[in-house]
Tab-separated table of C-alpha atoms and ligand atoms in Angstrom:
chain	number	residue	atom	x	y	z
A	1	MET	CA	-12.229	12.074	8.518
A	2	GLU	CA	-9.590	10.017	6.363
A	3	PHE	CA	-9.951	9.406	2.638
A	4	ASP	CA	-7.708	8.877	-0.417
A	5	ILE	CA	-8.921	10.375	-3.419
A	6	ARG	CA	-7.600	11.687	-7.042
A	7	ASN	CA	-8.452	15.368	-6.253
A	8	ARG	CA	-11.221	17.045	-3.748
A	9	GLU	CA	-12.015	19.903	-6.764
A	10	LEU	CA	-13.989	17.562	-8.856
A	11	ALA	CA	-16.814	17.678	-6.122
A	12	LYS	CA	-18.741	19.448	-8.136
A	13	SER	CA	-18.989	17.828	-10.674
A	14	GLY	CA	-19.353	13.776	-8.811
A	15	SER	CA	-22.235	16.095	-7.180
A	16	HIS	CA	-24.187	16.778	-10.821
A	17	ARG	CA	-23.927	13.068	-12.214
A	18	ILE	CA	-25.062	11.231	-8.662
A	19	ALA	CA	-28.059	13.580	-8.421
A	20	TRP	CA	-29.054	12.647	-12.486
A	21	ALA	CA	-28.292	8.731	-11.427
A	22	GLU	CA	-30.200	9.653	-8.460
A	23	ARG	CA	-33.461	10.568	-10.991
A	24	ASP	CA	-33.307	7.210	-11.903
A	25	MET	CA	-33.096	5.365	-8.667
A	26	PRO	CA	-36.997	5.761	-6.907
A	27	VAL	CA	-36.916	2.634	-4.936
A	28	LEU	CA	-33.758	3.555	-3.606
A	29	ARG	CA	-34.727	6.842	-2.754
A	30	LYS	CA	-37.677	5.489	-0.825
A	31	ILE	CA	-35.351	3.453	0.894
A	32	ARG	CA	-33.165	6.443	2.076
A	33	GLU	CA	-36.331	8.138	3.328
A	34	ASP	CA	-37.197	5.528	5.394
A	35	PHE	CA	-33.432	4.791	6.987
A	36	ALA	CA	-33.612	8.943	7.595
A	37	ARG	CA	-36.727	8.487	9.921
A	38	ASP	CA	-35.830	5.063	11.439
A	39	LYS	CA	-32.573	5.003	11.691
A	40	PRO	CA	-32.354	1.145	11.555
A	41	LEU	CA	-28.674	1.233	11.222
A	42	SER	CA	-27.748	3.723	14.250
A	43	GLY	CA	-24.130	2.790	15.379
A	44	ILE	CA	-23.244	0.437	12.825
A	45	ARG	CA	-19.336	1.077	10.760
A	46	LEU	CA	-19.990	-0.841	7.394
A	47	ALA	CA	-16.862	-1.004	5.446
A	48	ALA	CA	-18.069	-1.283	1.374
A	49	CYS	CA	-15.704	-2.558	-1.251
A	50	LEU	CA	-18.047	-1.669	-4.766
A	51	HIS	CA	-17.371	0.273	-8.111
A	52	VAL	CA	-17.407	3.833	-7.065
A	53	THR	CA	-19.903	4.910	-9.025
A	54	THR	CA	-22.826	7.522	-9.099
A	55	GLU	CA	-25.484	4.499	-8.327
A	56	THR	CA	-22.328	3.599	-5.707
A	57	ALA	CA	-22.520	7.042	-4.119
A	58	ASN	CA	-26.721	7.045	-3.636
A	59	LEU	CA	-26.391	3.472	-2.119
A	60	MET	CA	-23.804	5.457	0.532
A	61	LYS	CA	-26.146	8.305	0.948
A	62	ALA	CA	-28.641	5.743	1.746
A	63	LEU	CA	-26.180	3.877	4.738
A	64	LYS	CA	-25.764	7.221	6.037
A	65	ALA	CA	-29.298	7.633	6.502
A	66	GLY	CA	-30.514	5.174	7.930
A	67	GLY	CA	-27.631	5.538	10.708
A	68	ALA	CA	-24.329	3.764	9.942
A	69	GLU	CA	-20.408	4.923	9.608
A	70	VAL	CA	-19.832	4.285	6.344
A	71	SER	CA	-16.159	3.908	4.263
A	72	LEU	CA	-15.806	3.000	0.841
A	73	CYS	CA	-12.956	1.407	-1.185
A	74	ALA	CA	-12.789	0.527	-4.727
A	75	SER	CA	-13.480	-2.843	-5.752
A	76	ASN	CA	-11.250	-2.954	-9.448
A	77	PRO	CA	-8.635	0.135	-10.337
A	78	LEU	CA	-10.286	0.647	-12.895
A	79	SER	CA	-13.624	1.264	-12.330
A	80	THR	CA	-13.554	5.193	-9.969
A	81	GLN	CA	-15.019	7.910	-11.225
A	82	ASP	CA	-12.697	10.331	-9.469
A	83	ASP	CA	-15.289	12.764	-9.063
A	84	VAL	CA	-17.629	11.292	-7.481
A	85	ALA	CA	-15.483	9.874	-4.747
A	86	ALA	CA	-13.927	13.750	-4.269
A	87	SER	CA	-17.835	14.396	-3.842
A	88	LEU	CA	-18.778	11.624	-1.441
A	89	VAL	CA	-15.945	12.644	0.722
A	90	VAL	CA	-16.365	16.669	0.772
A	91	ASN	CA	-20.215	16.778	0.560
A	92	ASP	CA	-20.779	13.846	2.396
A	93	GLY	CA	-18.476	13.552	4.441
A	94	ILE	CA	-17.991	9.814	3.923
A	95	SER	CA	-14.436	8.407	3.878
A	96	VAL	CA	-13.606	7.268	0.505
A	97	TYR	CA	-10.358	5.255	-0.463
A	98	ALA	CA	-10.372	4.783	-3.715
A	99	ILE	CA	-8.402	6.622	-7.607
A	100	LYS	CA	-8.623	5.330	-10.582
A	101	GLY	CA	-5.927	3.418	-12.419
A	102	GLU	CA	-4.703	2.488	-8.837
A	103	ASP	CA	-1.931	-0.066	-8.620
A	104	ASN	CA	-2.547	-3.161	-7.168
A	105	ASP	CA	-1.031	-2.286	-4.457
A	106	THR	CA	-2.638	0.802	-3.509
A	107	TYR	CA	-5.479	-1.448	-4.038
A	108	TYR	CA	-5.150	-3.112	-1.202
A	109	ARG	CA	-3.828	-0.386	0.712
A	110	HIS	CA	-7.423	1.092	0.643
A	111	ILE	CA	-9.215	-2.404	1.679
A	112	HIS	CA	-7.241	-2.230	4.365
A	113	ALA	CA	-8.157	1.025	5.005
A	114	VAL	CA	-10.955	-0.213	5.434
A	115	LEU	CA	-11.279	-3.040	7.329
A	116	ASP	CA	-8.153	-1.183	9.949
A	117	LYS	CA	-11.994	1.149	11.051
A	118	LYS	CA	-13.650	-2.253	12.480
A	119	PRO	CA	-16.760	-2.847	10.349
A	120	HIS	CA	-19.820	-4.522	12.071
A	121	VAL	CA	-20.796	-5.515	8.413
A	122	THR	CA	-19.371	-5.539	5.009
A	123	MET	CA	-20.657	-4.963	1.227
A	124	ASP	CA	-18.335	-6.275	-1.415
A	125	ASP	CA	-18.664	-6.477	-5.023
A	126	GLY	CA	-16.176	-9.203	-5.518
A	127	ALA	CA	-15.407	-10.808	-2.048
A	128	ASP	CA	-12.206	-8.736	-1.592
A	129	LEU	CA	-13.045	-7.778	2.353
A	130	VAL	CA	-14.224	-11.142	3.333
A	131	SER	CA	-11.293	-12.992	2.275
A	132	THR	CA	-9.299	-10.382	4.050
A	133	LEU	CA	-10.907	-9.438	6.882
A	134	HIS	CA	-10.519	-13.947	7.199
A	135	SER	CA	-7.229	-14.080	6.657
A	136	ARG	CA	-5.466	-10.804	7.494
A	137	TYR	CA	-8.056	-9.838	10.856
A	138	PRO	CA	-8.565	-13.127	11.945
A	139	GLU	CA	-9.748	-11.573	15.370
A	140	TRP	CA	-12.262	-8.749	14.084
A	141	VAL	CA	-14.252	-12.025	12.335
A	142	LYS	CA	-16.061	-12.922	15.686
A	143	GLU	CA	-17.559	-9.373	16.271
A	144	MET	CA	-18.882	-9.141	12.744
A	145	LEU	CA	-22.422	-8.947	12.176
A	146	GLY	CA	-22.421	-9.789	8.284
A	147	GLY	CA	-21.513	-9.155	5.315
A	148	THR	CA	-23.638	-8.783	2.077
A	149	GLU	CA	-22.102	-9.604	-1.426
A	150	GLU	CA	-23.166	-7.972	-4.979
A	151	THR	CA	-21.912	-10.002	-7.521
A	152	THR	CA	-22.076	-14.145	-8.859
A	153	THR	CA	-17.755	-14.789	-8.782
A	154	GLY	CA	-18.216	-13.114	-4.920
A	155	VAL	CA	-20.856	-15.105	-4.695
A	156	ILE	CA	-19.143	-18.314	-5.698
A	157	ARG	CA	-16.113	-17.648	-3.334
A	158	LEU	CA	-18.093	-17.591	-0.632
A	159	LYS	CA	-19.971	-20.539	-0.967
A	160	SER	CA	-16.050	-21.681	-1.399
A	161	MET	CA	-15.551	-20.305	1.799
A	162	ALA	CA	-18.858	-22.047	3.686
A	163	GLN	CA	-18.392	-24.890	1.980
A	164	LYS	CA	-14.597	-25.597	3.934
A	165	GLY	CA	-16.163	-24.199	6.926
A	166	VAL	CA	-14.411	-20.743	7.148
A	167	LEU	CA	-16.585	-18.089	6.773
A	168	GLY	CA	-17.010	-16.970	10.175
A	169	PHE	CA	-20.344	-14.785	9.450
A	170	PRO	CA	-23.439	-14.901	7.522
A	171	VAL	CA	-23.157	-13.063	4.312
A	172	ILE	CA	-26.033	-12.181	2.140
A	173	ALA	CA	-26.073	-13.673	-1.509
A	174	ILE	CA	-27.600	-10.225	-2.852
A	175	ASN	CA	-26.366	-11.505	-6.704
A	176	ASP	CA	-28.864	-14.422	-5.767
A	177	SER	CA	-32.040	-11.985	-5.089
A	178	GLN	CA	-33.977	-12.225	-8.513
A	179	THR	CA	-34.379	-8.533	-8.612
A	180	LYS	CA	-30.613	-8.354	-9.025
A	181	HIS	CA	-29.515	-11.091	-11.469
A	182	LEU	CA	-32.492	-10.988	-14.060
A	183	PHE	CA	-32.306	-7.069	-14.038
A	184	ASP	CA	-28.117	-5.881	-13.275
A	185	ASN	CA	-26.100	-8.821	-15.022
A	186	ARG	CA	-28.666	-9.061	-18.068
A	187	TYR	CA	-29.660	-6.402	-19.262
A	188	GLY	CA	-27.216	-4.142	-17.545
A	189	THR	CA	-24.468	-5.670	-18.298
A	190	GLY	CA	-25.735	-6.164	-21.831
A	191	GLN	CA	-25.794	-2.403	-22.298
A	192	SER	CA	-22.868	-1.616	-20.744
A	193	THR	CA	-20.143	-3.755	-21.914
A	194	LEU	CA	-20.497	-2.857	-25.514
A	195	ASP	CA	-20.857	0.863	-24.346
A	196	GLY	CA	-18.137	0.355	-22.814
A	197	ILE	CA	-16.257	-1.320	-25.986
A	198	MET	CA	-18.364	1.827	-28.387
A	199	ARG	CA	-16.292	4.349	-26.521
A	200	ALA	CA	-13.200	2.532	-25.806
A	201	THR	CA	-13.601	1.577	-30.174
A	202	ASN	CA	-15.843	3.663	-31.954
A	203	ARG	CA	-16.396	0.693	-34.196
A	204	LEU	CA	-19.021	-0.745	-35.640
A	205	PHE	CA	-20.762	-3.824	-34.424
A	206	ALA	CA	-23.524	-4.219	-37.427
A	207	GLY	CA	-21.785	-6.834	-39.687
A	208	SER	CA	-19.335	-7.831	-37.053
A	209	THR	CA	-18.322	-10.860	-35.525
A	210	VAL	CA	-19.042	-11.283	-31.919
A	211	VAL	CA	-17.500	-14.134	-30.076
A	212	VAL	CA	-19.604	-13.859	-26.300
A	213	ALA	CA	-18.041	-16.521	-23.963
A	214	GLY	CA	-20.450	-17.622	-21.602
A	215	TYR	CA	-24.115	-17.458	-21.555
A	216	GLY	CA	-24.961	-16.330	-17.962
A	217	TRP	CA	-26.751	-13.814	-17.027
A	218	CYS	CA	-24.700	-11.448	-18.836
A	219	GLY	CA	-23.523	-13.052	-21.486
A	220	ARG	CA	-27.461	-13.934	-22.304
A	221	GLY	CA	-28.278	-9.681	-22.119
A	222	ILE	CA	-24.573	-8.717	-24.184
A	223	ALA	CA	-25.458	-11.390	-27.435
A	224	ARG	CA	-28.648	-10.345	-27.561
A	225	ARG	CA	-27.885	-7.010	-27.710
A	226	ALA	CA	-25.097	-7.590	-29.753
A	227	GLN	CA	-27.121	-9.126	-32.265
A	228	GLY	CA	-29.868	-5.843	-31.672
A	229	LEU	CA	-26.080	-4.150	-33.539
A	230	GLY	CA	-26.562	-6.485	-36.790
A	231	ALA	CA	-23.548	-8.441	-35.006
A	232	ARG	CA	-23.327	-12.439	-36.079
A	233	VAL	CA	-23.300	-13.986	-32.665
A	234	ILE	CA	-21.305	-16.967	-31.783
A	235	VAL	CA	-21.606	-18.349	-28.154
A	236	THR	CA	-19.343	-20.459	-26.284
A	237	GLU	CA	-20.388	-22.459	-23.171
A	238	ILE	CA	-19.353	-25.194	-20.840
A	239	ASP	CA	-22.787	-26.172	-20.006
A	240	PRO	CA	-25.154	-28.244	-22.155
A	241	VAL	CA	-28.176	-27.012	-21.325
A	242	LYS	CA	-26.567	-22.789	-21.356
A	243	ALA	CA	-25.510	-24.196	-24.761
A	244	LEU	CA	-28.608	-25.435	-25.836
A	245	GLU	CA	-30.602	-22.577	-24.758
A	246	ALA	CA	-28.231	-20.458	-26.938
A	247	VAL	CA	-28.661	-22.222	-30.338
A	248	MET	CA	-32.501	-22.326	-29.693
A	249	ASP	CA	-32.219	-18.053	-29.148
A	250	GLY	CA	-30.393	-18.264	-32.401
A	251	PHE	CA	-26.911	-18.534	-32.266
A	252	HIS	CA	-23.803	-19.787	-33.324
A	253	VAL	CA	-22.694	-22.278	-30.660
A	254	MET	CA	-19.020	-23.730	-30.828
A	255	PRO	CA	-16.043	-24.302	-28.853
A	256	MET	CA	-13.292	-21.123	-28.623
A	257	ALA	CA	-10.711	-22.564	-30.363
A	258	LYS	CA	-13.008	-22.647	-33.485
A	259	ALA	CA	-14.974	-19.500	-32.902
A	260	ALA	CA	-11.599	-17.609	-32.369
A	261	PRO	CA	-10.493	-16.865	-36.412
A	262	LEU	CA	-13.967	-15.754	-37.023
A	263	GLY	CA	-14.259	-13.276	-34.011
A	264	ASP	CA	-13.992	-9.769	-34.800
A	265	PHE	CA	-14.697	-8.866	-30.884
A	266	PHE	CA	-14.416	-11.675	-28.095
A	267	ILE	CA	-16.214	-10.613	-24.672
A	268	THR	CA	-15.407	-12.962	-21.671
A	269	VAL	CA	-18.544	-12.919	-18.871
A	270	THR	CA	-18.267	-16.615	-17.335
A	271	GLY	CA	-16.416	-15.708	-14.081
A	272	ASN	CA	-13.642	-17.912	-14.584
A	273	ILE	CA	-9.558	-18.557	-16.118
A	274	HIS	CA	-8.831	-18.237	-19.579
A	275	VAL	CA	-11.250	-18.886	-21.234
A	276	VAL	CA	-9.653	-16.633	-24.523
A	277	GLY	CA	-6.003	-18.617	-24.066
A	278	SER	CA	-3.462	-20.075	-25.987
A	279	ASP	CA	-5.892	-21.956	-28.373
A	280	ALA	CA	-7.550	-18.544	-29.182
A	281	PHE	CA	-4.637	-16.285	-30.005
A	282	ASP	CA	-3.063	-18.638	-31.687
A	283	VAL	CA	-5.367	-19.012	-34.660
A	284	MET	CA	-6.926	-15.396	-33.810
A	285	LYS	CA	-7.553	-12.972	-36.844
A	286	ASP	CA	-5.360	-9.748	-37.334
A	287	GLY	CA	-7.593	-6.840	-36.106
A	288	ALA	CA	-9.530	-9.030	-33.566
A	289	ILE	CA	-10.179	-6.775	-30.627
A	290	VAL	CA	-10.738	-9.190	-27.151
A	291	CYS	CA	-12.119	-7.553	-23.681
A	292	ASN	CA	-13.614	-8.427	-20.699
A	293	SER	CA	-17.179	-7.951	-18.968
A	294	GLY	CA	-16.012	-10.769	-15.694
A	295	HIS	CA	-14.822	-9.971	-12.551
A	296	PHE	CA	-11.739	-10.472	-12.128
A	297	ASN	CA	-8.824	-9.931	-14.720
A	298	VAL	CA	-8.158	-13.172	-15.513
A	299	GLU	CA	-10.581	-14.563	-18.214
A	300	ILE	CA	-8.152	-13.271	-20.819
A	301	ASN	CA	-4.653	-15.168	-20.628
A	302	ILE	CA	-2.769	-11.491	-21.440
A	303	PRO	CA	0.473	-13.092	-20.237
A	304	TYR	CA	0.088	-16.071	-22.759
A	305	LEU	CA	-0.686	-13.352	-25.615
A	306	GLU	CA	2.459	-11.013	-24.174
A	307	SER	CA	4.691	-14.254	-25.172
A	308	ILE	CA	3.711	-14.436	-28.335
A	309	SER	CA	4.207	-10.704	-28.843
A	310	VAL	CA	7.045	-8.830	-30.120
A	311	SER	CA	5.241	-5.625	-29.164
A	312	LYS	CA	2.293	-3.867	-27.541
A	313	SER	CA	1.706	-0.448	-28.034
A	314	VAL	CA	-1.387	2.374	-26.496
A	315	LEU	CA	-3.355	3.080	-28.992
A	316	ARG	CA	-6.022	5.256	-27.568
A	317	ASP	CA	-7.313	4.831	-24.442
A	318	PHE	CA	-7.705	1.800	-23.451
A	319	VAL	CA	-6.508	0.081	-26.080
A	320	GLU	CA	-3.739	-1.752	-26.212
A	321	GLU	CA	-2.376	-3.355	-29.455
A	322	TYR	CA	-0.176	-6.749	-29.267
A	323	VAL	CA	2.280	-7.211	-32.332
A	324	THR	CA	2.165	-11.008	-32.547
A	325	ARG	CA	5.623	-12.576	-33.196
A	326	ASP	CA	3.703	-13.871	-36.530
A	327	GLY	CA	2.671	-10.653	-37.728
A	328	ARG	CA	-1.380	-10.122	-36.807
A	329	LYS	CA	-1.837	-7.264	-34.880
A	330	ILE	CA	-4.317	-8.128	-31.539
A	331	MET	CA	-5.816	-5.426	-29.475
A	332	VAL	CA	-7.098	-5.279	-25.835
A	333	LEU	CA	-9.033	-3.405	-23.916
A	334	GLY	CA	-8.733	-1.941	-20.265
A	335	GLU	CA	-6.075	-3.768	-19.200
A	336	GLY	CA	-8.830	-7.219	-19.221
A	337	ARG	CA	-10.865	-5.667	-16.450
A	338	LEU	CA	-14.467	-5.134	-16.398
A	339	ILE	CA	-14.753	-2.624	-19.909
A	340	ASN	CA	-18.316	-1.717	-18.981
A	341	LEU	CA	-16.977	0.551	-15.762
A	342	ALA	CA	-13.186	0.622	-17.469
A	343	ALA	CA	-14.260	2.428	-20.032
A	344	ALA	CA	-17.792	3.492	-19.714
A	345	GLU	CA	-19.992	4.162	-16.544
A	346	GLY	CA	-20.918	1.258	-15.625
A	347	HIS	CA	-24.568	-0.197	-15.357
A	348	PRO	CA	-27.447	2.583	-15.732
A	349	ALA	CA	-29.194	3.758	-12.425
A	350	GLN	CA	-32.580	1.744	-13.521
A	351	VAL	CA	-30.988	-1.326	-12.632
A	352	MET	CA	-28.715	0.026	-9.824
A	353	ASP	CA	-31.955	1.008	-8.051
A	354	MET	CA	-32.840	-2.728	-7.726
A	355	SER	CA	-29.647	-4.085	-6.994
A	356	PHE	CA	-28.719	-1.484	-4.387
A	357	ALA	CA	-32.053	-1.410	-2.870
A	358	ASN	CA	-31.064	-5.637	-2.042
A	359	GLN	CA	-27.950	-3.939	-1.126
A	360	ALA	CA	-29.480	-1.733	1.271
A	361	LEU	CA	-32.173	-3.654	3.103
A	362	GLY	CA	-29.384	-6.387	3.322
A	363	ALA	CA	-27.807	-4.572	5.577
A	364	ALA	CA	-30.587	-3.806	7.843
A	365	TYR	CA	-31.501	-7.310	7.472
A	366	LEU	CA	-27.794	-8.291	9.329
A	367	VAL	CA	-28.703	-5.840	11.856
A	368	ARG	CA	-31.972	-6.718	12.559
A	369	HIS	CA	-31.153	-10.526	12.733
A	370	LYS	CA	-28.019	-9.526	14.871
A	371	LYS	CA	-25.934	-12.726	15.817
A	372	SER	CA	-28.898	-14.970	15.304
A	373	LEU	CA	-28.234	-16.022	11.175
A	374	PRO	CA	-25.788	-18.795	10.622
A	375	LYS	CA	-22.506	-18.502	9.553
A	376	ASP	CA	-23.555	-19.471	6.024
A	377	VAL	CA	-24.748	-17.765	2.379
A	378	LEU	CA	-27.843	-16.688	2.513
A	379	THR	CA	-30.075	-14.698	0.458
A	380	LEU	CA	-32.792	-12.341	1.443
A	381	PRO	CA	-36.678	-13.658	2.008
A	382	GLU	CA	-38.598	-13.907	-1.777
A	383	GLU	CA	-40.688	-11.062	0.067
A	384	VAL	CA	-38.076	-8.222	-0.024
A	385	ASP	CA	-37.346	-9.238	-3.958
A	386	GLN	CA	-41.517	-8.820	-4.313
A	387	GLU	CA	-41.207	-5.635	-2.445
A	388	ILE	CA	-38.949	-4.260	-4.703
A	389	ALA	CA	-40.265	-5.366	-8.245
A	390	SER	CA	-43.502	-3.818	-6.451
A	391	ARG	CA	-41.687	-0.019	-6.014
A	392	LYS	CA	-40.288	-0.434	-9.085
A	393	LEU	CA	-43.782	-0.790	-11.093
A	394	GLU	CA	-45.105	1.687	-9.062
A	395	ALA	CA	-42.495	4.101	-10.031
A	396	LEU	CA	-42.955	3.485	-13.499
A	397	GLY	CA	-46.732	3.351	-13.429
A	398	VAL	CA	-47.379	-0.314	-14.425
A	399	GLN	CA	-49.813	-1.715	-12.952
A	400	ILE	CA	-50.700	-5.700	-12.151
A	401	GLU	CA	-52.983	-8.005	-11.854
A	402	LYS	CA	-54.198	-9.265	-8.022
A	403	LEU	CA	-55.534	-12.916	-7.431
A	404	THR	CA	-59.294	-12.827	-7.130
A	405	GLY	CA	-60.056	-15.006	-4.346
A	406	GLU	CA	-61.493	-17.899	-5.951
A	407	GLN	CA	-58.611	-17.667	-8.593
A	408	LYS	CA	-56.297	-18.110	-4.501
A	409	GLU	CA	-58.824	-20.818	-3.736
A	410	TYR	CA	-58.066	-22.483	-7.403
A	411	LEU	CA	-54.055	-22.271	-7.261
A	412	ALA	CA	-54.390	-23.621	-3.601
A	413	SER	CA	-56.662	-27.071	-4.579
A	414	TRP	CA	-55.687	-30.290	-6.267
A	415	GLU	CA	-59.050	-31.726	-6.392
A	416	MET	CA	-60.452	-29.448	-9.030
A	417	GLY	CA	-59.176	-31.095	-13.003
A	418	THR	CA	-61.204	-30.968	-16.446
B	501	NAI	P1	-23.417	-16.940	-14.377
B	501	NAI	O1	-22.880	-18.016	-13.642
B	501	NAI	O2	-24.888	-16.874	-14.642
B	501	NAI	O3	-23.002	-17.456	-15.931
B	501	NAI	C1	-21.584	-18.214	-16.280
B	501	NAI	C2	-21.332	-18.604	-17.672
B	501	NAI	O4	-20.132	-19.484	-17.830
B	501	NAI	C3	-22.499	-20.127	-17.066
B	501	NAI	O5	-23.510	-20.647	-17.954
B	501	NAI	C4	-20.891	-21.249	-17.433
B	501	NAI	O6	-21.409	-22.369	-17.370
B	501	NAI	C5	-20.086	-20.183	-18.328
B	501	NAI	N1	-18.499	-20.823	-18.943
B	501	NAI	C6	-18.434	-21.118	-17.492
B	501	NAI	N2	-16.455	-21.101	-17.697
B	501	NAI	C7	-16.931	-20.965	-19.167
B	501	NAI	C8	-16.044	-21.326	-20.117
B	501	NAI	N3	-14.358	-21.654	-19.973
B	501	NAI	N4	-16.215	-21.268	-21.301
B	501	NAI	C9	-17.287	-20.879	-21.864
B	501	NAI	N5	-18.420	-20.629	-20.938
B	501	NAI	C10	-18.305	-20.841	-19.337
B	501	NAI	O7	-22.836	-15.697	-13.979
B	501	NAI	P2	-22.896	-14.140	-14.386
B	501	NAI	O8	-24.216	-13.443	-13.661
B	501	NAI	O9	-23.398	-13.887	-16.137
B	501	NAI	O10	-21.844	-13.837	-14.114
B	501	NAI	C11	-20.609	-14.307	-15.366
B	501	NAI	C12	-19.347	-12.831	-14.784
B	501	NAI	O11	-19.544	-11.146	-14.547
B	501	NAI	C13	-19.468	-13.428	-12.938
B	501	NAI	O12	-17.253	-13.313	-13.139
B	501	NAI	C14	-19.662	-12.114	-12.372
B	501	NAI	O13	-19.314	-11.619	-10.920
B	501	NAI	C15	-19.508	-10.555	-13.509
B	501	NAI	N6	-20.671	-9.743	-13.282
B	501	NAI	C16	-20.113	-8.565	-14.101
B	501	NAI	C17	-21.185	-7.585	-14.000
B	501	NAI	C18	-20.191	-6.223	-14.631
B	501	NAI	O14	-20.686	-5.301	-14.463
B	501	NAI	N7	-19.682	-6.274	-15.520
B	501	NAI	C19	-22.665	-7.291	-13.536
B	501	NAI	C20	-22.216	-8.624	-13.161
B	501	NAI	C21	-21.915	-10.062	-12.980
């Protein structure tokens, strides 16, 4: 079996942590049991490009139980947990190609390593597998059953491929399931982003000013949690509806250039490029801390900051200080890569349970429908969302109401008024 990981000796620690996450993943656990019985992925080669975390390990184990031959590479150079990679190789016989801190060449060598296995199904977080397949393995595209995509940025890239008519197989936008973005993006990113900043800096949020760029699913979660820690929160947005929502949720809303001199912490979660750029860096106050939780490391214009700096030094793990020509010190965390995975452990298992239930069921859905699905970006049927939410509620011991016959009739009628 081929693999490329930091150190096999780390497997024991990895397996303990994977088991810890599994305790909080009852929905995925049930799917793994079903998969072990029904083998819906039998004979399928599945290539995954995901953050190599304890929760991902549980997903890989479920896919393998379902009969898939699984290989895994990292979806970000800084997000791999080396002990998890070791445990998957040593204890589960899964080909993993991921090393925390790998350089760009190694990152892409690992992507090629999983694609060289000629997968039938891809599982992406950011669409790097699908885009590399189309550009470098065009002859294999027609053999594919399809792919799944975890995150907002990946879905945007794939929709652009579909619109331009170049997407060669169906891809399920896992992010678009309600049981994914409502929980993972909001509560998961909300908590783990602040966790990453706290672990990296050990700074106090209470009394500080936090600027959150983007008030989408992730931004809402981060802003609310920063406020809960006692911070004054400023939101920046380009969408008037989201900006209005932020105002009514009680946040200050203003352009980045105006927020820049006020902020102690800057957190970008837009999926867009250079959201913190020259207009912000030129007026940011001495001591400001800047980080990103969006998918790619393009949200902060680090090259610009470098161009106005006279020195750069590492102060702590994941904290790099730039001294600007006018003497200000500006700290960038985790090289501008998603801070919740670079400096912390990513989302808690409780939310990844639902995200990865969608991933596992998405892979089975692609296999079940063979090649009958359109070459487009698709969402899982609503029943899958309902099923995952019901299973999660059941695991939490929460019961809900059922519609009575009279209520069903009332909701279906138009005749009944006042
Ligand atoms: P979303 O589409 O719900 O929200 C993004 C928001 O940013 C939108 O409201 C948009 O109007 C706003 N925006 C775009 N350009 C902007 C600009 N220049 N200034 C201010 N606001 C701007 O997306 P979502 O789901 O919140 O995801 C955001 C990013 O986070 C994506 O890159 C996504 O892939 C990533 N993500 C990261 C996770 C993590 O673990 N760190 C987890 C989930 C998503």
